[in-house]
PDB file of C-alpha atoms in Angstrom:
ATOM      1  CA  UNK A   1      -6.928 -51.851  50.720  1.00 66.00           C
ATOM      2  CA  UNK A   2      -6.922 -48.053  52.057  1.00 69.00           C
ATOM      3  CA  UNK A   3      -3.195 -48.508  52.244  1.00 74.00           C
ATOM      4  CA  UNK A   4      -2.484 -49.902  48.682  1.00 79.00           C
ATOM      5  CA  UNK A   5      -4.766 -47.186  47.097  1.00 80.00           C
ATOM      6  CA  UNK A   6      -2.919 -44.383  49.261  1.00 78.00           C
ATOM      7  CA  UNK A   7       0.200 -45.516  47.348  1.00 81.00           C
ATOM      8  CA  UNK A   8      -1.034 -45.953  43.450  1.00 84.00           C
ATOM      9  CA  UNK A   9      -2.373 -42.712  44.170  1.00 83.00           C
ATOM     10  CA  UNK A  10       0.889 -41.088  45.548  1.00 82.00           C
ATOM     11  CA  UNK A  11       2.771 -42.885  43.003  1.00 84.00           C
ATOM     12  CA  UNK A  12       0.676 -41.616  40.362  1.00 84.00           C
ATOM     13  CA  UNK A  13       0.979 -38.474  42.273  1.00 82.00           C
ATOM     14  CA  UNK A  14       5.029 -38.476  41.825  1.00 84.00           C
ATOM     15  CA  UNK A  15       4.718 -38.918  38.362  1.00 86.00           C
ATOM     16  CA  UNK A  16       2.033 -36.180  37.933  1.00 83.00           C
ATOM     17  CA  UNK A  17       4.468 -34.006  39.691  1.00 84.00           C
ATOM     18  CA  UNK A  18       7.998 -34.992  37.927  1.00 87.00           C
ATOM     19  CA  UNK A  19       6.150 -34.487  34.744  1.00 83.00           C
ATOM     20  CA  UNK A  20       5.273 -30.594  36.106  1.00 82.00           C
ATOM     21  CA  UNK A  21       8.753 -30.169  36.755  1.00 87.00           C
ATOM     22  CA  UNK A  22      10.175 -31.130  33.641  1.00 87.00           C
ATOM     23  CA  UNK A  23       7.140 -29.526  31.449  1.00 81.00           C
ATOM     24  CA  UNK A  24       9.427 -25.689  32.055  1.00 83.00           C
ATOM     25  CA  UNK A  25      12.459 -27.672  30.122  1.00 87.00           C
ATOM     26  CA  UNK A  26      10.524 -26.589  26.716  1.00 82.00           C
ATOM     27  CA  UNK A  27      10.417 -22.792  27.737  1.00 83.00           C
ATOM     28  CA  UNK A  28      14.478 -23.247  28.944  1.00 89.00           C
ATOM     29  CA  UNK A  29      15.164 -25.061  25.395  1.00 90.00           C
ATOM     30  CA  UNK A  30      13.678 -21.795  23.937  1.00 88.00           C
ATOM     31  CA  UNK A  31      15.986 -19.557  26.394  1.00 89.00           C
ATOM     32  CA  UNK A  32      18.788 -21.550  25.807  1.00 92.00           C
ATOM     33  CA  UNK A  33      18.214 -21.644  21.665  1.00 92.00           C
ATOM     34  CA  UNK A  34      17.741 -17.938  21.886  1.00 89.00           C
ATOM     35  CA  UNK A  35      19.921 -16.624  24.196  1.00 90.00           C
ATOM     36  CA  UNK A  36      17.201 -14.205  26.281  1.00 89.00           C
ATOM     37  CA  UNK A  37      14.793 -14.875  28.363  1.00 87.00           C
ATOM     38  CA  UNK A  38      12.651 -12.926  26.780  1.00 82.00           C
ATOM     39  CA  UNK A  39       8.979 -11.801  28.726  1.00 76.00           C
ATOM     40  CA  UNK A  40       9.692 -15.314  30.954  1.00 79.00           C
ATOM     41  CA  UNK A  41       9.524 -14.407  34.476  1.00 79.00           C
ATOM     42  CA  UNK A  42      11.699 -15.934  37.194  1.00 85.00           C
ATOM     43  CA  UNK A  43       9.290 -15.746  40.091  1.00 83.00           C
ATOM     44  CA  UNK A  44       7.363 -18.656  39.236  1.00 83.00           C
ATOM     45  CA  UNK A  45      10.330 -20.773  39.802  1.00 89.00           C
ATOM     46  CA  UNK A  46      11.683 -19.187  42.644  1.00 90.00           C
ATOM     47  CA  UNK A  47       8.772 -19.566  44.322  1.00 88.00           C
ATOM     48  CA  UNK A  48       8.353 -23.487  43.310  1.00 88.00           C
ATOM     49  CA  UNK A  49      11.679 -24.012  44.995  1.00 92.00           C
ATOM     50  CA  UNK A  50      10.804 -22.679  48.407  1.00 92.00           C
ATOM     51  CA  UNK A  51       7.881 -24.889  48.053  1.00 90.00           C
ATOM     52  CA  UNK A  52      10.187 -27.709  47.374  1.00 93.00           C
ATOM     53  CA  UNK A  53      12.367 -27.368  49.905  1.00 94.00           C
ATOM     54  CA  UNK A  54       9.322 -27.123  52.381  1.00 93.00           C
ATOM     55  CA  UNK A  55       7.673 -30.247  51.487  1.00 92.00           C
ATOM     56  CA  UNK A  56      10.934 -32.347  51.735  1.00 94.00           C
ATOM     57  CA  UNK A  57      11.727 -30.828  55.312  1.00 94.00           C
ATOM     58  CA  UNK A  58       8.446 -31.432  56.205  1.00 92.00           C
ATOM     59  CA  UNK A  59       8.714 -35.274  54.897  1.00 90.00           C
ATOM     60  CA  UNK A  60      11.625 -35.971  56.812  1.00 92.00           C
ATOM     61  CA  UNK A  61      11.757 -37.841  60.097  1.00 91.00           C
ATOM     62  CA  UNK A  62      12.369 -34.750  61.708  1.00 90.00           C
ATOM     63  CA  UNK A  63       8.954 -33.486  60.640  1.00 91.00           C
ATOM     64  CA  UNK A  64       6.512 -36.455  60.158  1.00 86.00           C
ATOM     65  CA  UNK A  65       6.527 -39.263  61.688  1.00 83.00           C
ATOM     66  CA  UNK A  66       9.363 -41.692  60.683  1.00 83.00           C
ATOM     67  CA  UNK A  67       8.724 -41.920  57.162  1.00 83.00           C
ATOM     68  CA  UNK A  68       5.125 -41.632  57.239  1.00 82.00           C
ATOM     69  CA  UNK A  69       5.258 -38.932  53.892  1.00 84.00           C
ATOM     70  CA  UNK A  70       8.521 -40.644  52.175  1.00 85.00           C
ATOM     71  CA  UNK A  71       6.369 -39.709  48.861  1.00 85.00           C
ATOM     72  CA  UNK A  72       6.842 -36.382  49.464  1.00 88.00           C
ATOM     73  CA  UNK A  73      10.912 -36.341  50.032  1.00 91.00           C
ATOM     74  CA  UNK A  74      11.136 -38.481  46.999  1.00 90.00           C
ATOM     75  CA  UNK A  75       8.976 -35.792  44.206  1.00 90.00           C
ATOM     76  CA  UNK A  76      10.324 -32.542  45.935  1.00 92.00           C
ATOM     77  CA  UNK A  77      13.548 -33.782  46.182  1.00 92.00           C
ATOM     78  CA  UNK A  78      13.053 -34.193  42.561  1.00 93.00           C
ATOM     79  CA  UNK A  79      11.731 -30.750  42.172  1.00 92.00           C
ATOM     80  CA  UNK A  80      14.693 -29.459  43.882  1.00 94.00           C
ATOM     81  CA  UNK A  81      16.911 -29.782  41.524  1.00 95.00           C
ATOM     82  CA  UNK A  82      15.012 -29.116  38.275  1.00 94.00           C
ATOM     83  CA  UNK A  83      13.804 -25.515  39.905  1.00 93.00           C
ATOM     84  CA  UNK A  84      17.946 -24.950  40.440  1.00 94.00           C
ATOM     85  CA  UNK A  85      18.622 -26.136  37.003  1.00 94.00           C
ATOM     86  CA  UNK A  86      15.828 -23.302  35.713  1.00 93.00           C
ATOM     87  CA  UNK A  87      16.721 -20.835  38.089  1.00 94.00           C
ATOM     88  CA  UNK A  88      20.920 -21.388  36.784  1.00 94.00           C
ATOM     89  CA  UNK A  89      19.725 -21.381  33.024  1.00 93.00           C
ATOM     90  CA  UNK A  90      17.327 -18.089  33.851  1.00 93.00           C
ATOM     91  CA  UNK A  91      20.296 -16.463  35.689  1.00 93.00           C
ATOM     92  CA  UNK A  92      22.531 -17.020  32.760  1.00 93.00           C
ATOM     93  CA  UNK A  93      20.707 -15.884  30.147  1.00 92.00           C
ATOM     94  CA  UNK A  94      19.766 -12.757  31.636  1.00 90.00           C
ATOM     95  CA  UNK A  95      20.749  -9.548  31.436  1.00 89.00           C
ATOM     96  CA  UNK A  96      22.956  -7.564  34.342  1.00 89.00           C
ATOM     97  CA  UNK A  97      20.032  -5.864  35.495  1.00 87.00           C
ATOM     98  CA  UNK A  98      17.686  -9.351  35.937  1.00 88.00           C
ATOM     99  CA  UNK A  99      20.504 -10.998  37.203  1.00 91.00           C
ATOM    100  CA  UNK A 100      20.503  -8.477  40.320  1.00 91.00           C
ATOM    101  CA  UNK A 101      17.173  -9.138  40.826  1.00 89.00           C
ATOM    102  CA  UNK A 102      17.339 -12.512  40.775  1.00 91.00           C
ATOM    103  CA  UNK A 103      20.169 -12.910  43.286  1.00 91.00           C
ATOM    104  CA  UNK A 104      17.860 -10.413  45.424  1.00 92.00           C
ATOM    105  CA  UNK A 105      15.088 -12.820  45.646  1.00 91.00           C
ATOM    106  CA  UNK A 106      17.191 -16.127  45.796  1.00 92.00           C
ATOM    107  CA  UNK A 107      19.238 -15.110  48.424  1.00 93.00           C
ATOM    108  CA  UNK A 108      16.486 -14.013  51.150  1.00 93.00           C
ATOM    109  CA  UNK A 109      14.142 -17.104  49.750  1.00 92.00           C
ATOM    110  CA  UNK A 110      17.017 -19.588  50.982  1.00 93.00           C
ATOM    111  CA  UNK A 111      17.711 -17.622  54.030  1.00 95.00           C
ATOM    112  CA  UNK A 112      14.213 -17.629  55.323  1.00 93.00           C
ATOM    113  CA  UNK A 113      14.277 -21.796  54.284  1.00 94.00           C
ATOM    114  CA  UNK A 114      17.398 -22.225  56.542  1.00 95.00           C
ATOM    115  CA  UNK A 115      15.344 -20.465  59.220  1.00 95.00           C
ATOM    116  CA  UNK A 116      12.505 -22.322  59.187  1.00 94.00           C
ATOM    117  CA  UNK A 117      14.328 -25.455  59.460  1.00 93.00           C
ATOM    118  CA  UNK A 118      16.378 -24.396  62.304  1.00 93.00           C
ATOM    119  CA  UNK A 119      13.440 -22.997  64.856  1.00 92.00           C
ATOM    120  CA  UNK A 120      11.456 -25.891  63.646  1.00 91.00           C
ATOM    121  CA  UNK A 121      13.966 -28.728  64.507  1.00 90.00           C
ATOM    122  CA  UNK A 122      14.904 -26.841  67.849  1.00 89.00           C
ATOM    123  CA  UNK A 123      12.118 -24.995  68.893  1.00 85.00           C
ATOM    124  CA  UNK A 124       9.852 -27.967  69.196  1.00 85.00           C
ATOM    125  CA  UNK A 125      10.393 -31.139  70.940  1.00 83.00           C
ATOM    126  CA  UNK A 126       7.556 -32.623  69.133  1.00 85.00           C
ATOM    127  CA  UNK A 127       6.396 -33.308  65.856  1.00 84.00           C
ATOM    128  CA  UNK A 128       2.672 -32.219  66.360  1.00 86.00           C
ATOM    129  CA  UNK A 129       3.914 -28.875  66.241  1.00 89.00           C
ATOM    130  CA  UNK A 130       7.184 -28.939  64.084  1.00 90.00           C
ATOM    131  CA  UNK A 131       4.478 -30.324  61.141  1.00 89.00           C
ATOM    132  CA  UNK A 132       1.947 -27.181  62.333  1.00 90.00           C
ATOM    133  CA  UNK A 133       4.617 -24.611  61.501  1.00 91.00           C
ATOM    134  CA  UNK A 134       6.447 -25.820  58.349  1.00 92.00           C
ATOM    135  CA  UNK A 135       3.032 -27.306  57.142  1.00 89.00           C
ATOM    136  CA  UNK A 136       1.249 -24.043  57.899  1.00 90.00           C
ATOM    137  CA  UNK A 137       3.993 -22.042  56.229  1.00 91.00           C
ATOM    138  CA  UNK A 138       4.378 -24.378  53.373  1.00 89.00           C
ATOM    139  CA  UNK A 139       0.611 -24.406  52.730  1.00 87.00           C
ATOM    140  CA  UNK A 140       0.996 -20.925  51.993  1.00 87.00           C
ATOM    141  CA  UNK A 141       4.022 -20.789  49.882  1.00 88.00           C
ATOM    142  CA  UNK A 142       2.377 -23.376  47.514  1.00 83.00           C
ATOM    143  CA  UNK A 143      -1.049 -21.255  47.288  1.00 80.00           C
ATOM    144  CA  UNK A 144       1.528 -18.943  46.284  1.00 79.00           C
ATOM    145  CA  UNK A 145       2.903 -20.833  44.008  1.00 79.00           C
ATOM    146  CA  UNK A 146       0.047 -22.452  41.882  1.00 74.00           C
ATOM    147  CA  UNK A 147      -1.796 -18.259  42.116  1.00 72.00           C
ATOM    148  CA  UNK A 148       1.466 -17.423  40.452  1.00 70.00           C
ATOM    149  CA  UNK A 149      -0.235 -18.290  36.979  1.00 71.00           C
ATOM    150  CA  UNK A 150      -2.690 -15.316  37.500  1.00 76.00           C
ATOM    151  CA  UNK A 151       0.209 -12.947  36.205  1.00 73.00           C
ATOM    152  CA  UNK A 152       0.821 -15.225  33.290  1.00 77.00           C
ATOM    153  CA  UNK A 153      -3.129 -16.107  32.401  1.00 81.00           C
ATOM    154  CA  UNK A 154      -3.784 -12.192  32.510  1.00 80.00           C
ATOM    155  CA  UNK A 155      -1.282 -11.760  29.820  1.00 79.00           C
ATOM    156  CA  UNK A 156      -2.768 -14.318  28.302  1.00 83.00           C
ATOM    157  CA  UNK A 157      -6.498 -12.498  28.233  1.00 83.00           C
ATOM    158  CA  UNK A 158      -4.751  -9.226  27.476  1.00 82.00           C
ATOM    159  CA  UNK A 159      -2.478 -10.625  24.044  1.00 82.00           C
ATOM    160  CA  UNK A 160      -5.219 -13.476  23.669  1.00 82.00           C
ATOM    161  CA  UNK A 161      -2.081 -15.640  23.228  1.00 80.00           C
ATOM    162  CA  UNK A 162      -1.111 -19.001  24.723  1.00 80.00           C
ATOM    163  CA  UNK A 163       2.655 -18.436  23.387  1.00 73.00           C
ATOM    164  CA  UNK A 164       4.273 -17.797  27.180  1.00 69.00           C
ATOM    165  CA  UNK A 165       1.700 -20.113  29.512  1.00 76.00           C
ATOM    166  CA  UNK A 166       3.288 -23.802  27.412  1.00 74.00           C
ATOM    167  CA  UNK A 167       0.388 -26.340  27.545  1.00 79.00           C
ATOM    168  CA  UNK A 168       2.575 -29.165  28.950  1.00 76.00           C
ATOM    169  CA  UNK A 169       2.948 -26.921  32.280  1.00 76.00           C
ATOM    170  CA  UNK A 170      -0.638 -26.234  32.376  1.00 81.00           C
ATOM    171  CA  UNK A 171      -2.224 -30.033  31.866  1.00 83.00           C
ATOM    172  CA  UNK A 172       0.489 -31.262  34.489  1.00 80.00           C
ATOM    173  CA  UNK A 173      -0.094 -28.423  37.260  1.00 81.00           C
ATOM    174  CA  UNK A 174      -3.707 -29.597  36.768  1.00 85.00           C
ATOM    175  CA  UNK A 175      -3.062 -33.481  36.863  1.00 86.00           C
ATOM    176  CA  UNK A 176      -0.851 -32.816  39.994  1.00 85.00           C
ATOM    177  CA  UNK A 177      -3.190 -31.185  41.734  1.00 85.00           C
ATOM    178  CA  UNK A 178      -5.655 -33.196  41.325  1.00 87.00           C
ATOM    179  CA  UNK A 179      -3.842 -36.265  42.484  1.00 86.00           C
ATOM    180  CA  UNK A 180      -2.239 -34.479  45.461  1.00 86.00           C
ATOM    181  CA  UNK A 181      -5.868 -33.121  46.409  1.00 87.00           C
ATOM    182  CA  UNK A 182      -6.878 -36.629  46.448  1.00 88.00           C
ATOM    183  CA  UNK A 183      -3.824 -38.437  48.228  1.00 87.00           C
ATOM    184  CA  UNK A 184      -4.190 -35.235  50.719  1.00 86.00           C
ATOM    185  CA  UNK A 185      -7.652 -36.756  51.512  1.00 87.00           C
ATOM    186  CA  UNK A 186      -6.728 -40.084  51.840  1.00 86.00           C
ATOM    187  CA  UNK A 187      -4.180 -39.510  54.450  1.00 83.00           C
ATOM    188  CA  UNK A 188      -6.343 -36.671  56.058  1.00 85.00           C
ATOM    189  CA  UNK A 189      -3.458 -34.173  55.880  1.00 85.00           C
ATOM    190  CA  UNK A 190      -4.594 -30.461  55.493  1.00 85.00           C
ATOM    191  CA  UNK A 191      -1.145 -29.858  54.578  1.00 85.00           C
ATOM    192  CA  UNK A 192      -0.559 -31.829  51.707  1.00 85.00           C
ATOM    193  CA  UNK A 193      -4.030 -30.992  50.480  1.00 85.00           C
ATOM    194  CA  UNK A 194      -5.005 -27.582  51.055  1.00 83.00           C
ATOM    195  CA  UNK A 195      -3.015 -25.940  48.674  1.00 82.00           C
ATOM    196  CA  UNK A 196      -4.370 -28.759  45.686  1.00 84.00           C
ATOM    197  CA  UNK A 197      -7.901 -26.917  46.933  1.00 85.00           C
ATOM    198  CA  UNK A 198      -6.598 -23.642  44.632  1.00 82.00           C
ATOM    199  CA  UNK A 199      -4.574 -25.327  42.473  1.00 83.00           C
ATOM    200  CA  UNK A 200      -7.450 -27.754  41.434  1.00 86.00           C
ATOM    201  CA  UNK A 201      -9.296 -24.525  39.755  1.00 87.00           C
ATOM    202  CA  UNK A 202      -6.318 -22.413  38.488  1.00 85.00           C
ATOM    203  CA  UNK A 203      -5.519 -25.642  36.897  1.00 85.00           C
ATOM    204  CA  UNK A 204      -9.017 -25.738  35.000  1.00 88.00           C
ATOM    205  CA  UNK A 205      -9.150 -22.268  34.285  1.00 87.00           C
ATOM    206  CA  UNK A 206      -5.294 -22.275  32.564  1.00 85.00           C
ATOM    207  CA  UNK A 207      -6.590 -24.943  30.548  1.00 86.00           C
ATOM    208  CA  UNK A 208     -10.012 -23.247  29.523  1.00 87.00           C
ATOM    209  CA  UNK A 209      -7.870 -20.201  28.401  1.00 86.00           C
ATOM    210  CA  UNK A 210      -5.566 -22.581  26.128  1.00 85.00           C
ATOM    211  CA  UNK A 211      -8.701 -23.964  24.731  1.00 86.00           C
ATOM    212  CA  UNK A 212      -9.797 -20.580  23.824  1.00 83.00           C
ATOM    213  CA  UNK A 213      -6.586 -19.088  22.540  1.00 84.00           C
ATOM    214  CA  UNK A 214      -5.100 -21.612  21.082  1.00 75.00           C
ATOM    215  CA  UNK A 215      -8.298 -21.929  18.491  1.00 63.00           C
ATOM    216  CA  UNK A 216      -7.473 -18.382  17.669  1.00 60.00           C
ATOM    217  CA  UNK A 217      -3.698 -19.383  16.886  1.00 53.00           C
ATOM    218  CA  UNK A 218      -4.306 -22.225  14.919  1.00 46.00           C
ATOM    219  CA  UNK A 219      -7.066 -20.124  12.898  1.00 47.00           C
ATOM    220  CA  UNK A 220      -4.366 -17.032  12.222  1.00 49.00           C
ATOM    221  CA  UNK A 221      -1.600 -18.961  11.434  1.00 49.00           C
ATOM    222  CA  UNK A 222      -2.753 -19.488   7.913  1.00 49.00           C
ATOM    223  CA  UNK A 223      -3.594 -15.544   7.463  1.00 48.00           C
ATOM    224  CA  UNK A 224       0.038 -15.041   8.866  1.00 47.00           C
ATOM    225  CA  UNK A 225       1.383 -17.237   6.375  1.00 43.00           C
ATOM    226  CA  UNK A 226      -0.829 -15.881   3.686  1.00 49.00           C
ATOM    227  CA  UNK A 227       0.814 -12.621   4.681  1.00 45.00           C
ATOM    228  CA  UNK A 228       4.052 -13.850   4.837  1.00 49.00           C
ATOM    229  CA  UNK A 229       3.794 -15.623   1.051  1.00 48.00           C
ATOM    230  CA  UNK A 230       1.749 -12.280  -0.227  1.00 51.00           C
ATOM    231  CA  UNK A 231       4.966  -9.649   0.849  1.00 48.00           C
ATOM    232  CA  UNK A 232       7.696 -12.380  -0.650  1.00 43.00           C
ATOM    233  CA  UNK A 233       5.264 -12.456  -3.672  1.00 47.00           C
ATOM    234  CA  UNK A 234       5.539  -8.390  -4.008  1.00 46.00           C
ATOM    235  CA  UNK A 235       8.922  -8.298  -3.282  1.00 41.00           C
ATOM    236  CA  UNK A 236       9.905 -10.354  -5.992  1.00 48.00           C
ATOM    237  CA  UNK A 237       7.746  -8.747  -8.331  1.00 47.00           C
ATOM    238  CA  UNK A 238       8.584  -5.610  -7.569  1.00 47.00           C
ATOM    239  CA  UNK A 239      12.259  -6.919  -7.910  1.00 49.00           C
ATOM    240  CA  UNK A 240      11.369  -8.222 -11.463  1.00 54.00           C
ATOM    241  CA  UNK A 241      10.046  -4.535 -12.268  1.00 53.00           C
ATOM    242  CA  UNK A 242      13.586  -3.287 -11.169  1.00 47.00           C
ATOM    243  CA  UNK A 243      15.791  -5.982 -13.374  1.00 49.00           C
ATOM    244  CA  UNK A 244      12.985  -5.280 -16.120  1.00 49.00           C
ATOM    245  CA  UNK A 245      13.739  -1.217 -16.035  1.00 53.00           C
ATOM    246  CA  UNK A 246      17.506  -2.235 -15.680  1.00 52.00           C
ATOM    247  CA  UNK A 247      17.762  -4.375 -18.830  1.00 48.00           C
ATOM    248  CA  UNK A 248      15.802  -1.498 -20.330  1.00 51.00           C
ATOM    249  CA  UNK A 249      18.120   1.370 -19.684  1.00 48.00           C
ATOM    250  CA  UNK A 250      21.076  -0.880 -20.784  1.00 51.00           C
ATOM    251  CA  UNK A 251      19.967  -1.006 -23.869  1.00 43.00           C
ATOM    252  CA  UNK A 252      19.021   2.303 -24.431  1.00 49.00           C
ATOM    253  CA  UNK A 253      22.812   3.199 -23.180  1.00 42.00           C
ATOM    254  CA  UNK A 254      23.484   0.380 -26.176  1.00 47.00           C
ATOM    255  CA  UNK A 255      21.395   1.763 -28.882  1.00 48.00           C
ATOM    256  CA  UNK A 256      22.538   5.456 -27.760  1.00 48.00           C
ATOM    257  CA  UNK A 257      26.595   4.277 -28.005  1.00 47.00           C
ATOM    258  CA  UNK A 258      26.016   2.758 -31.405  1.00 49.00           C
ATOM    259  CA  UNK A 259      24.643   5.601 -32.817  1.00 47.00           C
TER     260      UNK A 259
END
């Protein structure tokens, strides 16, 4: 019984997490649509690809025992490649200067991946303490990576706009973490579900901010386009005064030549 829930719940888990993954593709449609990535910051993704890479080394047999965390090679592995796919899209559309800075923090993030790896397969002969370093270290990449909203949910507060924190991402970081907080239980792995234990509230509080923001879109998006239809309104009747005084002069010129 312990066994079968362990699995609905990291099944449900995998979806949870595929679905954060592919919730970004709405902000890249944007990028792609408009050429610019805008106020969209690469960090977030960079650092979501460490963590990716982390979690499928540490699900490996090299890691864990035989295949004891198979769920986790199977949604990072996932996650892999959309964060690439972002991070390609990103690198594209940016200008000269961002793309510098991007290939300055890609580079070093994949270096210091590669390293990990290599002390942990052949510094340790066991896997008590392979999981204790790459868990340890990926533990704190992912805190990293679900506090990396704080940047975005104080822009938020400051423009009291939801426009660059998409819902989608927000209601599946929470739903993940939840799930991965709970399967992290199950199999009593502080690994897997310490880093659920921030994520869990960041996830609440993004979603508390969209509540309150996105009440305040809805409500001035019929001023805006009360605005918008009031200066088309003036502008055409201010370009009826102008064909008016045009007509008028024309026939003056008229009256004026027939004389």
């Amino acid at each position: 019984m312990a066994e079968t829930l362990r699995m609905v719940v990291a099944v449900i888990g995998n979806v949870a997490s595929v679905s954060l993954y592919a919730a970004p593709t709405v902000t890249f449609k944007r990028v792609i649509r408009k050429k610019s990535t805008e106020e969209f910051s690469c960090i977030p993704y960079i650092i979501a690809l460490l963590n990716c890479l982390l979690f499928t080394w540490y699900g490996l047999p090299v890691i864990s025992y035989k295949w004891e965390n198979f769920p986790l090679v199977t949604v990072n592995g996932v996650g892999i490649a959309f964060e690439l796919s972002y991070l390609l899209i990103y690198f594209w559309f940016s200008t000269a200067k961002e793309k510098v800075k991007v290939a300055m923090t890609v580079v070093p993030v994949l270096l210091v991946f590669c390293a990990i790896a290599i002390a942990s397969a052949f510094a340790f002969i066991d896997h008590g303490h392979r999981k204790l370093l790459v868990g340890s270290i990926g533990l704190g990449v992912s805190v990293a990576m679900y506090a990396s909203p704080l940047v975005v949910m104080r822009k938020v507060i400051q423009t009291k706009s939801v426009e660059f924190m998409p819902l989608p991402l927000s209601l599946c970081s929470f739903l993940a973490s939840v799930l991965w907080l709970t399967y992290g239980l199950l199999i009593r792995d502080i690994f897997v579900a310490g880093p659920s234990v921030i994520g869990t509230p960041l996830g609440i509080l993004q979603l508390v901010l969209h509540c309150k923001y996105w009440k305040r879109r809805v409500m001035e998006e019929p001023n805006k386009v009360e605005l918008q239809k009031g200066s088309v309104e003036k502008v055409d009747i201010e370009m009826g005064d102008v064909e008016k005084g045009n007509m008028e002069k024309n026939v003056t010129i008229r009256s004026n030549c027939n004389s």
